[in-house]
XYZ file of C-alpha atoms in Angstrom:
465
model
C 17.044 -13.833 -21.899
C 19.524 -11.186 -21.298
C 18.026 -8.774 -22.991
C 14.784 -9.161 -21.130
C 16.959 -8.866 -18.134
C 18.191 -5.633 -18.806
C 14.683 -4.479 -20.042
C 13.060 -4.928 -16.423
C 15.771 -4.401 -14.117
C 17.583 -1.702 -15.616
C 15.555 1.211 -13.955
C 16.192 -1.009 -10.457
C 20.081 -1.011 -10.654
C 20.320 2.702 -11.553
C 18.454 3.085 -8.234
C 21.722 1.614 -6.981
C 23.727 4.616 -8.139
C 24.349 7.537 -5.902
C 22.101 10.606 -7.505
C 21.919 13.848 -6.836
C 19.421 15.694 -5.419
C 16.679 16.996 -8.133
C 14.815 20.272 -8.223
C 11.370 19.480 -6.669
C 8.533 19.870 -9.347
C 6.179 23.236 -8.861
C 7.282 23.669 -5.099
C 10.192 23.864 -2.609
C 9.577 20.501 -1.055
C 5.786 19.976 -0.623
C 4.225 18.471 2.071
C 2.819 14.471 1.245
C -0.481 12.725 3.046
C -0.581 9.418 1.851
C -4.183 7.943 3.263
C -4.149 4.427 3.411
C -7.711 1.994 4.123
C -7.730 -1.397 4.909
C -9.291 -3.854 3.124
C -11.047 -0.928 0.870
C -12.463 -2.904 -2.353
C -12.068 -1.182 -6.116
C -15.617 -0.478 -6.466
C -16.368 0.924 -2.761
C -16.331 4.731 -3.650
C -18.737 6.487 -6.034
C -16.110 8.040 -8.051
C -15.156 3.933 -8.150
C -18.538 3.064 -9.785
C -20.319 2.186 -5.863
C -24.213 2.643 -5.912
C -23.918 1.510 -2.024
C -21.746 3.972 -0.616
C -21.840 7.608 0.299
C -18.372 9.338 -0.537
C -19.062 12.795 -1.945
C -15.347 14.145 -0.286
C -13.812 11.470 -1.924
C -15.965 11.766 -5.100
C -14.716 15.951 -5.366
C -10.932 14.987 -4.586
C -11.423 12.918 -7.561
C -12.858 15.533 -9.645
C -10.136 17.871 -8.485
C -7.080 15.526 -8.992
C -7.093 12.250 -10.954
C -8.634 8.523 -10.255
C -5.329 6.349 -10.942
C -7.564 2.994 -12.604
C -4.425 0.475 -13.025
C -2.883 1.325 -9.343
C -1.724 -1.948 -7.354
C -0.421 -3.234 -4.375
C 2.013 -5.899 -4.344
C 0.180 -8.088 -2.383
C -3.719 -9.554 -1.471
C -3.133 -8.862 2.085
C -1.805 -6.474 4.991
C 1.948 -6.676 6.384
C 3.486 -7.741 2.850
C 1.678 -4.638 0.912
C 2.573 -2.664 3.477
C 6.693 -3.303 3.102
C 6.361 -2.250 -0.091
C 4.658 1.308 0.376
C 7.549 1.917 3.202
C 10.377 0.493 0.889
C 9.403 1.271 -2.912
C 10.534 -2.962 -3.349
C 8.227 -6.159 -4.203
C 7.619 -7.540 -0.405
C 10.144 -10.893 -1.599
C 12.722 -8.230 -2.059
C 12.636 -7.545 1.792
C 11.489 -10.706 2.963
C 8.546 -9.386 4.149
C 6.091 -11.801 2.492
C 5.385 -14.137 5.166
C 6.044 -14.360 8.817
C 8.608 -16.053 10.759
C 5.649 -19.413 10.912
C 4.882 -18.814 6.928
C 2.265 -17.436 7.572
C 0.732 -14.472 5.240
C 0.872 -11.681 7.989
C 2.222 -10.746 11.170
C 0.742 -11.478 14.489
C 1.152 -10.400 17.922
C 4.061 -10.653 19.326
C 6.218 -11.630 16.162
C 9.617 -12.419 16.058
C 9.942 -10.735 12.385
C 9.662 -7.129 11.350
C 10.608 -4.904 8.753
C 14.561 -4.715 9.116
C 15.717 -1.459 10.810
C 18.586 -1.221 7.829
C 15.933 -0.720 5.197
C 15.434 2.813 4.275
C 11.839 3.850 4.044
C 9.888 6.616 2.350
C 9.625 8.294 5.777
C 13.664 8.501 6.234
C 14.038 9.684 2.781
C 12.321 12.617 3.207
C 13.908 13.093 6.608
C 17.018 13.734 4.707
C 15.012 16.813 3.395
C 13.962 18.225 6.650
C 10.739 16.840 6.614
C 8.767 16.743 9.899
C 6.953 12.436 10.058
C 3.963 10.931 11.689
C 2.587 7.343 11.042
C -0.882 7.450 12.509
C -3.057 4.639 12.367
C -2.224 0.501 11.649
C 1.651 -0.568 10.825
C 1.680 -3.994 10.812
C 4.973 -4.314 9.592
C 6.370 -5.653 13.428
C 5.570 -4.842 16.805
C 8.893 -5.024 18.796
C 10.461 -1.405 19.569
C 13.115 -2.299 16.871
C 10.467 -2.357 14.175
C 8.056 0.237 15.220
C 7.346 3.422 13.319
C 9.716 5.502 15.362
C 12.834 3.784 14.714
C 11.716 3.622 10.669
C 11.323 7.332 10.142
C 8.595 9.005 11.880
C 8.986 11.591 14.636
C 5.936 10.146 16.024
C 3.258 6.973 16.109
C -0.515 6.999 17.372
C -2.064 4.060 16.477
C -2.362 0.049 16.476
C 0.841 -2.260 15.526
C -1.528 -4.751 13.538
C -5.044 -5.762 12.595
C -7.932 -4.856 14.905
C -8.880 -8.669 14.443
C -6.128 -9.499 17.023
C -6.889 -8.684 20.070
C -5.221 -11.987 22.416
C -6.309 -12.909 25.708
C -2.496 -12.499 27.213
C -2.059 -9.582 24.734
C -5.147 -7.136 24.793
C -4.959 -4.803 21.166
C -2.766 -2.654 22.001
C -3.099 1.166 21.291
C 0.400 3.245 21.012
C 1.583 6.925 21.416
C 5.248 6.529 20.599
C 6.895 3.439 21.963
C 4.169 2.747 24.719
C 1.034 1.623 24.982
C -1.502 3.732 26.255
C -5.198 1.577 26.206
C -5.033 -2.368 25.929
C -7.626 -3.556 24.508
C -7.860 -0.295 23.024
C -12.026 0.898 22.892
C -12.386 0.257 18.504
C -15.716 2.236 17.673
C -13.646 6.004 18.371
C -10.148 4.911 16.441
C -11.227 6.792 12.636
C -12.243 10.027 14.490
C -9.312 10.132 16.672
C -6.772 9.570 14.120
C -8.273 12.231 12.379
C -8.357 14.550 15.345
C -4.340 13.870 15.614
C -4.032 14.397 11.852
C -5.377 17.402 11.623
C -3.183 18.421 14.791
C -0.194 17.129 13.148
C -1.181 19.320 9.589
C -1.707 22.304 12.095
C 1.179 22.064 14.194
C 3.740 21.487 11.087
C 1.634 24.451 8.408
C 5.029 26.295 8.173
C 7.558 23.403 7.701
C 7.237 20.170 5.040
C 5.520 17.311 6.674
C 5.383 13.758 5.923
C 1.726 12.156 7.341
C 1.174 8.503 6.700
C -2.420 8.073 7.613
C -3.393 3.724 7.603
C -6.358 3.693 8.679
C -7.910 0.896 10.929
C -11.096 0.717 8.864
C -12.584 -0.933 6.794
C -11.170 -4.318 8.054
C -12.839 -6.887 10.600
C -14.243 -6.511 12.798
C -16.283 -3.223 11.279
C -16.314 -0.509 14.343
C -17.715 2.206 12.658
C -18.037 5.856 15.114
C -21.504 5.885 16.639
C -21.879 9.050 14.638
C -22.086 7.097 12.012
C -22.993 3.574 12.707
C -26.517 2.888 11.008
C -26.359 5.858 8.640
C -25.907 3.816 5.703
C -27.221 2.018 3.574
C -25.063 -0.689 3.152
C -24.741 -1.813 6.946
C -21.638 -1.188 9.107
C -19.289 -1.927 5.890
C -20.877 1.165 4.840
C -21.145 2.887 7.673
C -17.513 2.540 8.272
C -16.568 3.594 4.495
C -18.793 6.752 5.085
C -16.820 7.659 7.945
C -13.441 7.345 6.078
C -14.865 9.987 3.689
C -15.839 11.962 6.351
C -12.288 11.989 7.478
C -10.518 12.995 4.412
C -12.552 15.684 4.327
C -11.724 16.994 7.828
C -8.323 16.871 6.528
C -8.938 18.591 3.090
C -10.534 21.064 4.935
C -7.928 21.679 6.990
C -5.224 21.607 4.317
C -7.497 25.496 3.029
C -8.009 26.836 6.358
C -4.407 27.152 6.652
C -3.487 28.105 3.286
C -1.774 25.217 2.534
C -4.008 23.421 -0.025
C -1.986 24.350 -3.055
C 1.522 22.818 -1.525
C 0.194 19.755 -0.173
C -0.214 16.701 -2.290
C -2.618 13.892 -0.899
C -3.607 10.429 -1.532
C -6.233 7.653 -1.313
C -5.704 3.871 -1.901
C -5.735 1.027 0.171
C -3.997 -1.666 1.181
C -5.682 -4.597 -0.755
C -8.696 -5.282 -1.967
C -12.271 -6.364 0.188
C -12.512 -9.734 1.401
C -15.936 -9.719 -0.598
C -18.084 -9.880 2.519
C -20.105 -7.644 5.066
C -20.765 -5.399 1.583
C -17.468 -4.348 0.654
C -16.838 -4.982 -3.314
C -14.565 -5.362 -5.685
C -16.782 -4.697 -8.972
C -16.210 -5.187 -11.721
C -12.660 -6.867 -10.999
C -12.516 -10.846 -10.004
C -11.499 -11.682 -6.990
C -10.974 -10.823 -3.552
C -8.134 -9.850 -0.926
C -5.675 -12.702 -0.395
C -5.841 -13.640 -4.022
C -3.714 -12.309 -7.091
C -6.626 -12.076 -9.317
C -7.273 -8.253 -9.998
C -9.754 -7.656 -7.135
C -6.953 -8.788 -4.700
C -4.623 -6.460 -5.685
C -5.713 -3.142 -7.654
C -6.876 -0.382 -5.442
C -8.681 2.504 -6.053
C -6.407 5.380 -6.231
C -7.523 9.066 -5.940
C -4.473 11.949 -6.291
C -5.370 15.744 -5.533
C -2.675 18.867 -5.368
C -4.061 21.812 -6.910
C -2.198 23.652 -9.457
C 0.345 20.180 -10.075
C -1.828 17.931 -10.610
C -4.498 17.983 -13.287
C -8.062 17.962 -12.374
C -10.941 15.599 -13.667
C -8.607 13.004 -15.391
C -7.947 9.497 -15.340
C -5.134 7.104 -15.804
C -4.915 3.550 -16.610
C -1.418 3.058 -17.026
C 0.567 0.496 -14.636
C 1.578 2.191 -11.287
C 1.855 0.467 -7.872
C 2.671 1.451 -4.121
C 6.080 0.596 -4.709
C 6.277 3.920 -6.633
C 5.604 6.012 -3.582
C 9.101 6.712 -2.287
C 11.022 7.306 -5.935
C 8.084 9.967 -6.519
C 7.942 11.247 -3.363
C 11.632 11.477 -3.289
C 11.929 13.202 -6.822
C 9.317 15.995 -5.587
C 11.259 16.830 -2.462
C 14.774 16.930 -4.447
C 15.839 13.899 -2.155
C 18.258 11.281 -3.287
C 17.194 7.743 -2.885
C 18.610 5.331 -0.832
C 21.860 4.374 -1.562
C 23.570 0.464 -2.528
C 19.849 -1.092 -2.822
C 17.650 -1.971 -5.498
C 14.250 -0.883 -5.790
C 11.289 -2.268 -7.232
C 9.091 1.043 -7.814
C 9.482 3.980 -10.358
C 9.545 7.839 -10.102
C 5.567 8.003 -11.637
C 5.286 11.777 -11.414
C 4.704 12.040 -15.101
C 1.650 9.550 -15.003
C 0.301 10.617 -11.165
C 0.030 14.760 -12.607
C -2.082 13.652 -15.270
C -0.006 14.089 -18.152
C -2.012 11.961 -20.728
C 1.384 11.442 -23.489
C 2.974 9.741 -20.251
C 3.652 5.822 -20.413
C 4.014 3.108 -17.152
C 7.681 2.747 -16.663
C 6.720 -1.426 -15.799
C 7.976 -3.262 -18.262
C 6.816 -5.852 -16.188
C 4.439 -6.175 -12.679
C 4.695 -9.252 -10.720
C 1.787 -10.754 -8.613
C 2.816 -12.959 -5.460
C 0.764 -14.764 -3.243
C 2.762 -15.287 0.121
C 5.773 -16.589 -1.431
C 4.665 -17.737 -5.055
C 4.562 -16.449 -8.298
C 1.161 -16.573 -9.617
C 0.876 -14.041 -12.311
C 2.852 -11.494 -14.687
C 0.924 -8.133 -16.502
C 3.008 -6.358 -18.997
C 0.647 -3.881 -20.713
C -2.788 -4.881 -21.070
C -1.386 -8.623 -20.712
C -1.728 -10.850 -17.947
C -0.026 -14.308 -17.928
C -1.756 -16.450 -14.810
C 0.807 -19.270 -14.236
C -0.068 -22.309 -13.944
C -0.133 -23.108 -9.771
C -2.141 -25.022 -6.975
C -4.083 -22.934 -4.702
C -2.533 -22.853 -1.582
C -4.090 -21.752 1.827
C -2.749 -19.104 4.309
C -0.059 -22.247 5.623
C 0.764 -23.258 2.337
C -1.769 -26.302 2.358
C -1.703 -27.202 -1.395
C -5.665 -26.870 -3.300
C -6.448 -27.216 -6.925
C -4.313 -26.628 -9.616
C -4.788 -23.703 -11.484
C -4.087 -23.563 -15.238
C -1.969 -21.071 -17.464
C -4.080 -18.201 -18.976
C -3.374 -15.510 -21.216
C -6.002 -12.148 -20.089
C -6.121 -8.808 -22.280
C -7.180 -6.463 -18.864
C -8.046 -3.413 -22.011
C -10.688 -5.752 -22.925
C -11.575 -8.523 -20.336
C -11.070 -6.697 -16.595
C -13.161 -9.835 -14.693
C -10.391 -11.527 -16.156
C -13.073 -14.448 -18.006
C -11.391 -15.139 -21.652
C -8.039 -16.997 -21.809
C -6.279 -16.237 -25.243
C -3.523 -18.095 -24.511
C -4.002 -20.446 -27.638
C -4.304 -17.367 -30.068
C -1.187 -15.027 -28.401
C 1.788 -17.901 -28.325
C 4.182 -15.145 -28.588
C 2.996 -13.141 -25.517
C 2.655 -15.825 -23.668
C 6.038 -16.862 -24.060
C 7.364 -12.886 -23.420
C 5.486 -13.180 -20.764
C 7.051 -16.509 -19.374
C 10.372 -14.969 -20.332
C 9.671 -12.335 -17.553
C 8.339 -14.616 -15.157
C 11.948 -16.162 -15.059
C 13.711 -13.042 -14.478
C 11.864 -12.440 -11.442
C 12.211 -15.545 -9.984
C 15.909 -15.170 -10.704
C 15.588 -11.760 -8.782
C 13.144 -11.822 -6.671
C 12.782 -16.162 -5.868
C 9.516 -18.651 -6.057
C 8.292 -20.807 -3.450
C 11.168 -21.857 -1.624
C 13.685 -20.619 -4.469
C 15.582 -17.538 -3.005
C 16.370 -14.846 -5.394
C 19.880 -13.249 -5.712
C 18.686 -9.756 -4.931
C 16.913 -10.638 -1.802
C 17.587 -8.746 1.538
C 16.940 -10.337 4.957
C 14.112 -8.986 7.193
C 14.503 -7.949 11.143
C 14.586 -10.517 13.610
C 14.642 -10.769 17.037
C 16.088 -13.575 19.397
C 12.770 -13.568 21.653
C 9.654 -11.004 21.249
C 9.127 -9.563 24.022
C 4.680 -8.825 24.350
C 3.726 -4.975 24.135
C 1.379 -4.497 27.199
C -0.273 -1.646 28.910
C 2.190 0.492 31.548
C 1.008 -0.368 35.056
């Protein structure tokens, strides 16, 4: 047991270990667009395999970068996926995978948030003179001590959480900064006007390295596509609202060559979890659906584009997640990680530039639901564990038996081989252990958790008067 010990959280503790500063890879400290969709399902581009939805901007940056096939989130839903693409750690880590009520996801007016101690991707590159904006949904708290601006960025435009929760004493609240400027804020404009402050964020920053963290609002419930686009498609507002995302990456592609700074700017596409499965958005071929740990829950598809450093036309299967963002990102600006923490993720350049001899650095990826262990992959291997269904509060279902999946094989996740692989299965278990030694189980803490923010009493973000 040791010895698997060392195996999977050896990378993580030499996180802990002050490093220096590395030369960044092809460029003096490139600039970094990560574009983030909500609720986007696996098969809901055409580059993805979807016969529903218009995406030729997406489809090219695919053909000009690579499609990333094996790319997760840590978790089936928003806030908890979220931590991890700020924090490069498993959402347990941080405490961020369930709210102060155990429930799956923030809500208005939370007590809990992200703590303000945690170092995110956004201050890491601030270390490099990097110029931040978060535009778009945060979700990961909505009292000024959680907000974007005190977690990195220079500046926030967008929603604190889902567009689903608007309250009668709390109307959705849209933010410039620290204050909100509409409430309810009008839903149908949101895509296009992030992407009009996007592109004047790209513009504004062309001769300095820039950070832009673009989570979209789209394509979660309720679907308010841009009446530019609303009935264009042929796949209802779901599609309508996809269509428009494309649209907006390539306003800012397009952007990126009219000021000559295509071939320094690396960008990426993913979102946050998979579809819920309804109102057209799909999965296919992967089982499942967002909230769940079965594959359609919680890969994403992942496109990667930077001319010159990152090959064109190819694709990757091996294991790579969100928690991966800040090591790489870090690496490529020649910033040192956070210091006295562990992380979760792993410095992927190798794998994200294409470079078909490289190999996952997981030697093992962990899927949670809210607080539980539910599944191990290691390779092609996934172990389901054996667990009851639980709802969004915990409410106990059916119980679920252990299964033994080879994903290079089976990806709707149908045969179990448990019975023929004994030994995997037991590796497998054997890693299940260390992380909920690490990381905890249920209502098992883990020794390398760290507490999340909390406030004594939230105080309600409402429109100035």
């Amino acid at each position: 047991m040791q010895r698997v010990s060392l195996l999977v959280f050896l990378p993580l503790l030499a996180c802990q270990v002050p490093q220096k500063p590395r030369a960044a890879v092809g460029a003096d400290r490139p600039n970094f667009i990560l574009i983030y969709a909500d609720d986007l399902g696996y098969g809901d581009l055409g580059c993805f395999g979807s016969k529903k939805n218009r995406t030729p901007r997406l489809d090219r940056m695919a053909d000009e970068g690579v499609r990333l096939t094996s790319f997760y989130s840590t978790s089936g839903v928003c806030t908890p996926s979220r931590s991890s693409l700020m924090t490069g750690c498993y959402p347990r880590r941080v405490n961020m995978h369930k709210d102060a009520k155990n429930g799956w996801v923030l809500f208005p007016n939370a007590r809990k948030g992200l703590h303000p101690d945690e170092v995110t991707v956004a201050e890491v590159l601030k270390t490099r003179g990097y110029q931040t904006a978060c535009i778009g949904k945060w979700h990961l708290g909505d009292q000024r001590e959680f907000l974007p601006t005190r977690q990195g960025f220079d500046s926030y435009f967008g929603i604190p959480y889902s567009n689903d929760m608007n309250r009668k004493n709390i109307p959705l609240p849209l933010m410039r900064g620290e204050k909100v400027i509409e409430a309810p804020v009008v839903q149908p404009p949101l895509t296009r006007r992030y992407t009009e402050a996007a592109v004047r964020f790209i513009t504004d920053n062309k001769d300095r390295p820039f950070f832009l963290y673009l989570p979209h609002t789209m394509v979660h419930l309720p679907l308010n596509p841009g009446v530019e686009y609303k009935g264009k498609s042929a796949n209802g507002r779901y599609g309508d609202a996809v269509e428009e995302l494309d649209w907006s990456t390539g306003e800012i592609l397009d952007t990126l060559k009219a000021l000559g700074i295509d071939q320094r700017t690396m960008v990426i596409f993913t979102s946050d979890n998979g579809s819920n499965g309804r109102n057209g958005g799909s999965n296919a071929p992967l089982r499942g659906r967002k909230g769940s740990t079965n594959e359609g829950g919680m890969r994403e598809p992942c496109i990667m584009r930077w001319p010159g450093r990152i090959a064109a036309g190819k694709v990757c299967d091996e294991i790579t997640s969100t928690m991966d963002v800040l090591p790489t990102f870090a690496r490529l600006a020649g910033a040192e990680l956070p210091k006295g923490r562990t992380l979760d993720g792993h410095d992927s350049w190798a794998l994200w530039s294409g470079d078909a001899s490289a190999r996952s650095s997981y030697t093992a990826f962990y899927y949670y639901r809210i607080a539980n262990l539910q599944a191990v992959r290691q390779g092609p291997w996934k172990l389901i564990l054996s667990h009851k269904q639980r709802g969004r509060r915990g409410v106990a279902g059916k119980q679920v038996a252990t299964r033994l999946i080879d994903l290079s094989k089976d990806i709707h996740e149908d045969v179990d081989l448990s019975a023929k692989h004994p030994d995997v299965v037991k590796r497998l278990m054997d890693l299940a252990k260390v992380a909920r030694a690490e990381l905890g189980d249920g209502n098992k803490a883990g020794r390398g958790q760290r507490p999340a923010g909390l406030v004594e009493k939230a105080v309600p973000l409402l429109l100035d008067k």
